[in-house]
XYZ file of C-alpha atoms in Angstrom:
210
model
C 12.390 -14.245 -5.524
C 11.787 -10.847 -3.681
C 13.749 -9.186 -6.555
C 11.118 -10.552 -8.950
C 8.272 -9.336 -6.533
C 9.920 -5.964 -6.065
C 9.921 -5.592 -9.884
C 6.442 -6.840 -10.266
C 4.983 -4.441 -7.710
C 6.894 -1.381 -9.059
C 5.467 -2.157 -12.585
C 1.990 -2.269 -11.313
C 2.606 0.994 -9.623
C 1.755 -0.644 -6.088
C 3.420 1.037 -2.960
C 4.940 -1.798 -0.960
C 6.782 -0.221 2.012
C 8.705 -3.440 2.915
C 10.575 -3.246 -0.369
C 12.084 0.226 0.603
C 14.687 -1.809 2.803
C 17.277 -4.342 1.937
C 15.253 -7.312 0.587
C 17.923 -9.865 1.800
C 16.996 -9.022 5.406
C 13.569 -10.638 4.963
C 14.335 -14.161 3.855
C 17.155 -14.426 6.304
C 15.182 -13.290 9.180
C 12.515 -15.650 8.365
C 14.999 -18.659 8.032
C 16.664 -17.864 11.158
C 13.433 -17.740 13.112
C 12.656 -21.221 11.900
C 16.068 -22.880 11.786
C 17.719 -21.865 15.010
C 15.125 -23.405 17.281
C 14.992 -26.504 15.262
C 18.864 -26.731 15.362
C 18.915 -26.122 19.131
C 16.179 -28.817 19.673
C 17.913 -31.246 17.446
C 21.118 -30.775 19.373
C 19.480 -31.116 22.779
C 17.436 -34.237 21.683
C 20.776 -36.046 20.265
C 21.417 -39.493 21.368
C 24.268 -42.122 20.597
C 22.196 -44.053 17.953
C 24.025 -44.661 14.787
C 22.958 -42.464 11.808
C 22.343 -44.760 8.889
C 22.177 -42.002 6.289
C 23.327 -38.339 6.801
C 19.995 -36.426 6.066
C 17.592 -34.569 8.093
C 14.876 -37.028 8.337
C 17.327 -39.709 9.600
C 20.025 -37.475 11.549
C 17.450 -35.780 13.845
C 15.869 -37.476 16.758
C 12.355 -38.949 15.908
C 10.349 -36.270 17.506
C 12.638 -33.457 15.906
C 12.385 -35.252 12.543
C 8.575 -35.587 12.524
C 8.277 -31.610 13.473
C 10.975 -30.778 10.715
C 9.045 -32.757 7.929
C 5.430 -31.770 9.005
C 6.493 -28.085 9.338
C 8.295 -28.120 5.984
C 5.080 -29.432 4.249
C 3.119 -26.534 5.866
C 5.819 -24.031 4.705
C 5.777 -25.434 1.396
C 1.984 -25.194 0.947
C 2.270 -21.584 2.341
C 4.848 -20.887 -0.523
C 2.671 -22.347 -3.245
C -0.305 -20.185 -1.772
C 1.791 -17.076 -2.128
C 2.871 -17.835 -5.706
C -0.794 -18.479 -6.596
C -1.731 -15.229 -5.138
C 0.900 -13.280 -7.046
C 0.122 -14.945 -10.355
C -3.594 -14.600 -9.756
C -3.246 -10.965 -8.728
C -1.234 -10.032 -12.157
C -3.819 -11.988 -14.118
C -7.134 -10.444 -12.838
C -6.207 -7.185 -10.879
C -3.435 -5.811 -13.271
C -4.223 -7.288 -16.452
C -5.504 -3.994 -18.015
C -2.049 -2.213 -17.523
C 0.150 -5.446 -17.886
C 3.289 -4.884 -19.768
C 5.522 -7.254 -21.360
C 8.103 -7.154 -18.510
C 5.189 -8.112 -16.246
C 4.296 -11.065 -18.498
C 7.987 -12.214 -18.437
C 7.992 -12.006 -14.660
C 4.748 -14.011 -14.210
C 5.819 -16.656 -16.719
C 9.140 -17.060 -14.933
C 7.237 -17.569 -11.706
C 5.081 -20.129 -13.163
C 8.148 -22.192 -14.448
C 9.470 -21.829 -10.907
C 6.380 -23.070 -9.270
C 6.266 -26.230 -11.474
C 9.882 -27.076 -10.813
C 9.348 -26.294 -6.994
C 6.389 -28.720 -7.080
C 8.333 -31.498 -8.664
C 11.585 -30.901 -6.682
C 11.522 -29.490 -3.028
C 7.799 -30.040 -2.534
C 7.908 -33.583 -3.706
C 11.026 -34.522 -1.544
C 9.260 -33.252 1.713
C 6.016 -34.814 0.710
C 7.587 -38.085 0.092
C 9.253 -38.069 3.416
C 5.829 -37.812 5.087
C 4.140 -40.291 2.646
C 6.703 -43.074 3.702
C 5.508 -42.501 7.419
C 1.891 -42.398 6.560
C 2.085 -45.624 4.738
C 3.740 -47.268 7.723
C 6.772 -48.595 5.888
C 8.955 -50.910 8.020
C 11.982 -49.061 9.628
C 14.548 -50.363 6.880
C 12.393 -49.522 3.959
C 11.638 -46.090 5.453
C 15.169 -45.159 5.849
C 15.811 -46.072 2.181
C 12.597 -44.422 1.064
C 13.378 -41.190 2.922
C 16.977 -41.055 1.950
C 16.001 -41.372 -1.783
C 13.842 -38.310 -1.641
C 17.167 -36.337 -1.634
C 16.994 -36.618 -5.482
C 14.125 -34.278 -5.703
C 15.891 -32.019 -3.223
C 19.107 -31.874 -5.517
C 16.698 -30.984 -8.462
C 15.453 -27.955 -6.343
C 19.083 -26.878 -5.370
C 20.389 -26.794 -8.902
C 17.180 -25.518 -10.830
C 17.503 -21.717 -10.398
C 20.447 -21.559 -12.774
C 18.751 -23.457 -15.622
C 15.396 -21.646 -15.141
C 16.978 -18.388 -15.357
C 18.995 -19.579 -18.564
C 15.826 -20.732 -19.974
C 13.510 -17.807 -19.203
C 15.632 -14.946 -19.109
C 17.369 -13.373 -22.306
C 19.145 -10.805 -20.135
C 20.665 -13.620 -17.951
C 21.641 -15.582 -21.031
C 23.488 -12.741 -22.228
C 25.286 -11.947 -19.116
C 26.250 -15.467 -18.743
C 27.860 -15.623 -22.278
C 29.600 -12.255 -21.484
C 31.165 -14.179 -18.278
C 32.098 -16.961 -20.397
C 33.885 -14.718 -22.987
C 35.725 -12.851 -20.214
C 36.871 -16.170 -18.623
C 38.256 -17.076 -22.141
C 40.097 -13.579 -22.303
C 37.805 -12.435 -24.963
C 36.057 -9.241 -25.398
C 32.312 -9.591 -24.725
C 30.120 -8.728 -27.750
C 27.089 -6.746 -26.256
C 24.129 -7.187 -28.848
C 22.344 -3.987 -29.892
C 18.867 -5.097 -28.284
C 20.748 -5.340 -24.959
C 22.040 -1.985 -25.115
C 18.674 -0.615 -25.998
C 16.776 -2.326 -23.295
C 19.442 -0.966 -20.842
C 19.051 2.554 -21.962
C 15.303 2.008 -21.777
C 15.624 0.955 -18.171
C 17.976 3.871 -17.405
C 15.357 6.376 -18.959
C 12.486 4.655 -17.106
C 14.356 5.125 -13.639
C 15.364 8.759 -14.478
C 11.715 9.623 -15.175
C 10.466 7.768 -12.047
C 13.161 9.773 -10.030
C 11.952 13.001 -11.475
C 8.294 12.228 -10.794
C 8.976 11.503 -7.281
C 10.884 14.615 -6.917
């Protein structure tokens, strides 16, 4: 995700200082800031009750589970807001100088948003819907546990979305399959052209900065 944003802001010629540092530090820091206190609280609040199904809504103590599910809904809404801002920015602010690479990035983001809504967002929202509808405890356990179906879609969607939306990703994947079969990968001419164009672009950008 951050790599897509980095490419997008570079193409729109916007200076974003945060992208000057390794991008993996930002998601890992945000995840740890949220996850560590939640895990510590969940460990401190544990009891000897039998866990019917091994998943966060049922595996955590009631208070921790409620915090986890509600906070995830809030985080998911913030994620959708960020996606909407990025897509809106490209359409309305950078439309005059949009290039084909930008449009590809935006279309990929739109697909990711749709998949995100109907996978992880739906899973977390479904957990809270069961609570709001006041399902009986036995029904609520089954309801919340079956929400894992949408979560599994989320966990596996990245590969399929990239295969569908990225020609470069498909070509690289086919090269890997050919290598696994002990075959020499066939590099298509358009791939060589695009790579050389990217190299020339980076060289020009470096010279301009100097």
